[in-house]
CSV table of C-alpha atoms in Angstrom, one decimal:
chain,number,residue,atom,x,y,z
A,1,UNK,CA,209.9,20.6,-3.5
A,2,UNK,CA,211.4,19.2,-6.7
A,3,UNK,CA,213.1,22.6,-7.4
A,4,UNK,CA,215.3,22.0,-4.4
A,5,UNK,CA,217.7,20.2,-6.7
A,6,UNK,CA,218.5,23.6,-8.1
A,7,UNK,CA,219.4,25.0,-4.8
A,8,UNK,CA,223.1,25.4,-4.5
A,9,UNK,CA,224.4,23.3,-1.7
A,10,UNK,CA,226.7,25.9,-0.3
A,11,UNK,CA,226.9,29.7,-0.5
A,12,UNK,CA,228.5,30.8,-3.8
A,13,UNK,CA,232.0,32.1,-3.7
A,14,UNK,CA,232.3,35.8,-4.2
A,15,UNK,CA,236.0,36.2,-4.5
A,16,UNK,CA,236.5,35.4,-8.2
A,17,UNK,CA,234.3,38.0,-9.8
A,18,UNK,CA,235.3,40.9,-7.6
A,19,UNK,CA,237.0,43.4,-10.0
A,20,UNK,CA,239.3,45.2,-7.6
A,21,UNK,CA,239.1,44.4,-3.9
A,22,UNK,CA,239.4,47.7,-2.1
A,23,UNK,CA,242.8,48.0,-0.5
A,24,UNK,CA,242.5,48.1,3.3
A,25,UNK,CA,243.5,51.4,4.8
A,26,UNK,CA,244.4,52.7,1.4
A,27,UNK,CA,244.6,56.2,2.7
A,28,UNK,CA,247.5,55.3,4.8
A,29,UNK,CA,246.1,56.0,8.2
A,30,UNK,CA,248.5,55.1,10.9
A,31,UNK,CA,247.3,52.3,13.1
A,32,UNK,CA,245.4,53.7,16.0
A,33,UNK,CA,247.1,53.3,19.3
A,34,UNK,CA,244.3,51.9,21.4
A,35,UNK,CA,246.0,52.9,24.6
A,36,UNK,CA,246.2,56.6,23.9
A,37,UNK,CA,244.9,58.4,26.9
A,38,UNK,CA,242.5,60.9,25.4
A,39,UNK,CA,241.5,59.2,22.1
A,40,UNK,CA,242.3,62.0,19.7
A,41,UNK,CA,239.9,61.8,16.8
A,42,UNK,CA,237.4,59.0,16.5
A,43,UNK,CA,237.7,57.3,13.1
A,44,UNK,CA,235.8,59.4,10.6
A,45,UNK,CA,232.5,58.1,9.5
A,46,UNK,CA,233.3,56.9,6.1
A,47,UNK,CA,232.9,53.2,6.6
A,48,UNK,CA,229.8,53.1,4.5
A,49,UNK,CA,231.8,53.7,1.5
A,50,UNK,CA,235.4,53.3,0.5
A,51,UNK,CA,236.5,50.4,2.5
A,52,UNK,CA,234.7,47.7,4.3
A,53,UNK,CA,234.3,48.1,8.0
A,54,UNK,CA,235.8,45.2,9.9
A,55,UNK,CA,232.7,44.2,11.7
A,56,UNK,CA,229.0,44.9,12.5
A,57,UNK,CA,226.8,44.8,15.5
A,58,UNK,CA,223.1,44.1,15.8
A,59,UNK,CA,221.3,46.8,17.7
A,60,UNK,CA,217.8,45.7,18.8
A,61,UNK,CA,214.7,47.4,20.2
A,62,UNK,CA,211.2,46.0,20.0
A,63,UNK,CA,210.7,44.6,16.5
A,64,UNK,CA,213.6,46.4,14.9
A,65,UNK,CA,217.2,45.3,14.3
A,66,UNK,CA,219.8,47.8,13.1
A,67,UNK,CA,222.9,46.3,11.5
A,68,UNK,CA,225.7,48.9,12.2
A,69,UNK,CA,229.0,48.5,10.5
A,70,UNK,CA,231.9,49.5,12.7
A,71,UNK,CA,235.4,49.0,13.8
A,72,UNK,CA,236.6,47.8,17.3
A,73,UNK,CA,238.4,51.1,17.8
A,74,UNK,CA,235.2,53.2,17.5
A,75,UNK,CA,233.5,54.5,20.6
A,76,UNK,CA,230.0,53.9,21.6
A,77,UNK,CA,229.3,57.6,20.9
A,78,UNK,CA,230.3,56.9,17.2
A,79,UNK,CA,227.8,54.1,17.2
A,80,UNK,CA,225.1,56.3,18.6
A,81,UNK,CA,225.8,58.9,16.0
A,82,UNK,CA,225.3,56.3,13.3
A,83,UNK,CA,222.1,55.2,14.9
A,84,UNK,CA,220.9,58.8,15.0
A,85,UNK,CA,220.9,58.9,11.2
A,86,UNK,CA,218.5,56.0,11.1
A,87,UNK,CA,216.2,56.5,14.1
A,88,UNK,CA,216.3,60.3,14.5
A,89,UNK,CA,217.1,60.2,18.3
A,90,UNK,CA,220.2,62.0,19.4
A,91,UNK,CA,222.9,60.1,21.2
A,92,UNK,CA,221.9,61.7,24.4
A,93,UNK,CA,218.5,60.0,24.3
A,94,UNK,CA,220.0,56.6,23.5
A,95,UNK,CA,221.3,54.0,25.8
A,96,UNK,CA,223.1,50.9,24.6
A,97,UNK,CA,223.3,47.8,26.7
A,98,UNK,CA,225.4,44.7,26.0
A,99,UNK,CA,222.8,42.0,26.1
A,100,UNK,CA,225.1,39.2,27.2
A,101,UNK,CA,226.1,40.9,30.4
A,102,UNK,CA,223.5,43.6,30.8
A,103,UNK,CA,226.2,46.2,31.0
A,104,UNK,CA,225.3,49.7,30.0
A,105,UNK,CA,227.9,50.8,27.4
A,106,UNK,CA,230.0,53.9,28.1
A,107,UNK,CA,229.9,56.6,25.4
A,108,UNK,CA,233.6,57.5,25.7
A,109,UNK,CA,234.9,53.9,25.6
A,110,UNK,CA,235.6,51.9,22.5
A,111,UNK,CA,233.8,48.8,21.4
A,112,UNK,CA,236.9,46.7,22.0
A,113,UNK,CA,237.2,48.1,25.5
A,114,UNK,CA,233.8,46.8,26.4
A,115,UNK,CA,234.1,43.4,24.7
A,116,UNK,CA,231.7,44.3,21.9
A,117,UNK,CA,232.7,42.0,19.0
A,118,UNK,CA,231.5,41.2,15.6
A,119,UNK,CA,227.8,40.1,15.4
A,120,UNK,CA,227.2,41.1,19.0
A,121,UNK,CA,223.7,41.9,20.0
A,122,UNK,CA,223.3,45.2,21.7
A,123,UNK,CA,220.0,46.4,23.2
A,124,UNK,CA,218.8,50.0,22.5
A,125,UNK,CA,216.6,51.9,24.9
A,126,UNK,CA,215.4,55.4,24.5
A,127,UNK,CA,214.7,58.2,27.0
A,128,UNK,CA,211.1,58.6,27.9
A,129,UNK,CA,209.1,61.8,28.4
A,130,UNK,CA,209.9,61.7,32.1
A,131,UNK,CA,213.6,61.8,31.3
A,132,UNK,CA,214.2,58.2,32.4
A,133,UNK,CA,215.2,55.4,30.1
A,134,UNK,CA,212.8,52.7,29.2
A,135,UNK,CA,213.4,49.1,30.1
A,136,UNK,CA,215.2,46.8,27.6
A,137,UNK,CA,212.5,45.3,25.3
A,138,UNK,CA,213.3,43.1,22.4
A,139,UNK,CA,210.4,41.3,20.8
A,140,UNK,CA,210.6,37.5,20.2
A,141,UNK,CA,209.5,36.3,16.7
A,142,UNK,CA,207.8,33.3,18.2
A,143,UNK,CA,205.2,35.6,19.9
A,144,UNK,CA,204.2,36.8,16.5
A,145,UNK,CA,203.6,33.5,14.7
A,146,UNK,CA,200.5,33.7,12.6
A,147,UNK,CA,197.9,31.8,14.6
A,148,UNK,CA,196.0,30.6,11.6
B,1,UNK,CA,208.5,39.9,-12.6
B,2,UNK,CA,212.1,40.0,-13.9
B,3,UNK,CA,213.5,43.5,-13.5
B,4,UNK,CA,215.7,44.9,-16.2
B,5,UNK,CA,219.3,43.9,-15.7
B,6,UNK,CA,221.3,46.7,-14.1
B,7,UNK,CA,223.8,48.4,-16.3
B,8,UNK,CA,227.0,46.6,-15.7
B,9,UNK,CA,229.5,49.4,-16.4
B,10,UNK,CA,228.2,52.3,-14.4
B,11,UNK,CA,230.4,55.1,-13.4
B,12,UNK,CA,232.1,54.3,-10.1
B,13,UNK,CA,230.9,57.5,-8.5
B,14,UNK,CA,227.4,56.9,-9.5
B,15,UNK,CA,227.6,53.4,-8.2
B,16,UNK,CA,229.0,54.7,-4.9
B,17,UNK,CA,226.1,57.2,-4.7
B,18,UNK,CA,223.6,54.4,-5.1
B,19,UNK,CA,225.3,52.2,-2.6
B,20,UNK,CA,224.9,54.7,0.2
B,21,UNK,CA,222.0,54.6,2.6
B,22,UNK,CA,220.0,52.1,4.5
B,23,UNK,CA,217.2,49.9,3.5
B,24,UNK,CA,214.6,48.3,5.7
B,25,UNK,CA,213.7,44.6,5.2
B,26,UNK,CA,210.5,43.4,6.8
B,27,UNK,CA,209.9,39.8,7.8
B,28,UNK,CA,206.7,37.7,7.7
B,29,UNK,CA,206.1,38.6,11.4
B,30,UNK,CA,206.6,42.3,10.8
B,31,UNK,CA,210.1,42.5,12.2
B,32,UNK,CA,212.3,45.2,10.7
B,33,UNK,CA,215.9,44.8,9.7
B,34,UNK,CA,217.9,48.0,8.8
B,35,UNK,CA,220.9,47.1,6.7
B,36,UNK,CA,223.3,49.1,4.6
B,37,UNK,CA,222.2,49.3,1.0
B,38,UNK,CA,225.6,48.0,0.1
B,39,UNK,CA,225.0,44.9,2.1
B,40,UNK,CA,221.5,44.3,0.7
B,41,UNK,CA,222.9,44.4,-2.8
B,42,UNK,CA,224.7,41.2,-2.1
B,43,UNK,CA,221.4,39.8,-3.1
B,44,UNK,CA,220.9,40.1,-6.9
B,45,UNK,CA,217.1,40.2,-6.4
B,46,UNK,CA,217.4,43.1,-4.1
B,47,UNK,CA,220.1,44.8,-6.2
B,48,UNK,CA,217.7,44.7,-9.2
B,49,UNK,CA,214.9,46.1,-7.0
B,50,UNK,CA,217.0,48.9,-5.7
B,51,UNK,CA,218.7,49.9,-8.9
B,52,UNK,CA,216.2,49.4,-11.7
B,53,UNK,CA,215.2,52.7,-13.2
B,54,UNK,CA,211.6,53.6,-12.3
B,55,UNK,CA,212.1,51.3,-9.5
B,56,UNK,CA,209.7,49.2,-7.4
B,57,UNK,CA,207.4,51.3,-5.4
B,58,UNK,CA,208.5,49.8,-2.1
B,59,UNK,CA,212.2,50.3,-2.8
B,60,UNK,CA,211.7,54.0,-3.5
B,61,UNK,CA,210.5,54.1,0.1
B,62,UNK,CA,213.6,52.2,1.1
B,63,UNK,CA,211.7,49.2,2.5
B,64,UNK,CA,211.0,45.8,1.1
B,65,UNK,CA,208.5,43.3,2.6
B,66,UNK,CA,209.1,39.6,2.6
B,67,UNK,CA,205.8,38.0,3.7
B,68,UNK,CA,207.2,34.6,2.9
B,69,UNK,CA,210.4,34.9,5.0
B,70,UNK,CA,210.3,34.3,8.7
B,71,UNK,CA,212.2,36.6,11.1
B,72,UNK,CA,214.9,34.1,12.0
B,73,UNK,CA,215.7,33.4,8.4
B,74,UNK,CA,215.7,37.0,7.4
B,75,UNK,CA,218.1,37.9,10.2
B,76,UNK,CA,220.4,35.1,9.1
B,77,UNK,CA,220.3,36.4,5.6
B,78,UNK,CA,221.2,39.9,6.7
B,79,UNK,CA,224.2,38.4,8.7
B,80,UNK,CA,225.2,36.6,5.5
B,81,UNK,CA,225.1,39.9,3.6
B,82,UNK,CA,227.7,41.3,5.9
B,83,UNK,CA,229.7,38.1,6.1
B,84,UNK,CA,229.8,38.2,2.3
B,85,UNK,CA,230.8,41.9,2.2
B,86,UNK,CA,233.7,41.3,4.5
B,87,UNK,CA,235.0,38.1,3.0
B,88,UNK,CA,234.3,38.7,-0.7
B,89,UNK,CA,237.8,40.1,-1.1
B,90,UNK,CA,238.9,36.6,-0.8
B,91,UNK,CA,242.0,37.5,1.2
B,92,UNK,CA,240.8,35.9,4.3
B,93,UNK,CA,237.9,33.7,5.1
B,94,UNK,CA,235.8,32.4,7.9
B,95,UNK,CA,233.0,29.9,8.3
B,96,UNK,CA,229.5,31.2,8.0
B,97,UNK,CA,227.7,29.1,10.6
B,98,UNK,CA,224.3,27.7,9.7
B,99,UNK,CA,222.3,25.7,12.2
B,100,UNK,CA,221.1,22.5,10.6
B,101,UNK,CA,217.4,23.0,11.5
B,102,UNK,CA,217.2,26.2,9.4
B,103,UNK,CA,219.1,25.0,6.5
B,104,UNK,CA,216.2,24.1,4.2
B,105,UNK,CA,214.3,27.3,4.8
B,106,UNK,CA,217.4,29.4,4.5
B,107,UNK,CA,218.3,27.8,1.1
B,108,UNK,CA,214.8,28.4,-0.2
B,109,UNK,CA,215.1,32.1,0.8
B,110,UNK,CA,218.6,32.3,-0.6
B,111,UNK,CA,217.4,30.9,-3.9
B,112,UNK,CA,214.6,33.5,-4.1
B,113,UNK,CA,217.0,36.3,-3.2
B,114,UNK,CA,219.6,35.0,-5.6
B,115,UNK,CA,222.3,35.3,-3.1
């Protein structure tokens, strides 16, 4: 391990070389009033480009983890739509469960409403052929250690 | 092994096009991590793989295997990608927590990924 000496002791700084940090909310969106009764329009799905979403969540099922960028004001339905583009299952057939509390997340509520914060782990289950949802199942890496 | 350096001054639009989408990173134990391409490109190694013309076979498919990197480490690296995206503007900052017991393995993977 002599090459360890070349390993940088701490993560490099990224700030200095960034040519132009994207201005936040450059488009001048008014701040979303969280308490609005019928949330008018969910934030458009442009977080992949343009500006950096404020957080991400980790959606897990079996041996897969999906890192989903999002904002606290987005609804669970928004998240399911983002997932649909990756896993090809419509929101209807997805169920998201907050792993820490085992609560099934409600489509129409926002992430903030349901205490889903940055880096939170959310379990994904899918609808089975018999129309019921499968049990939460997240694989543990330790069960897959090579036994050699 | 060294991929050709990506063109530094690419049109912004073209760059945006290339940043879109999701890539799948696969750990030694076969666990799959789906991350935004933009996040994966925090790693210079991955950036080269994902942008070099002609490309690596596996990156055209949108997936990269890391037989040397364990699941726990690869997940930590993905978290770091997003942490870096968020805080690279330098306006605000936060700690990136690293558990002492994984430090060595994480540093070796970070070195390999040039991130």
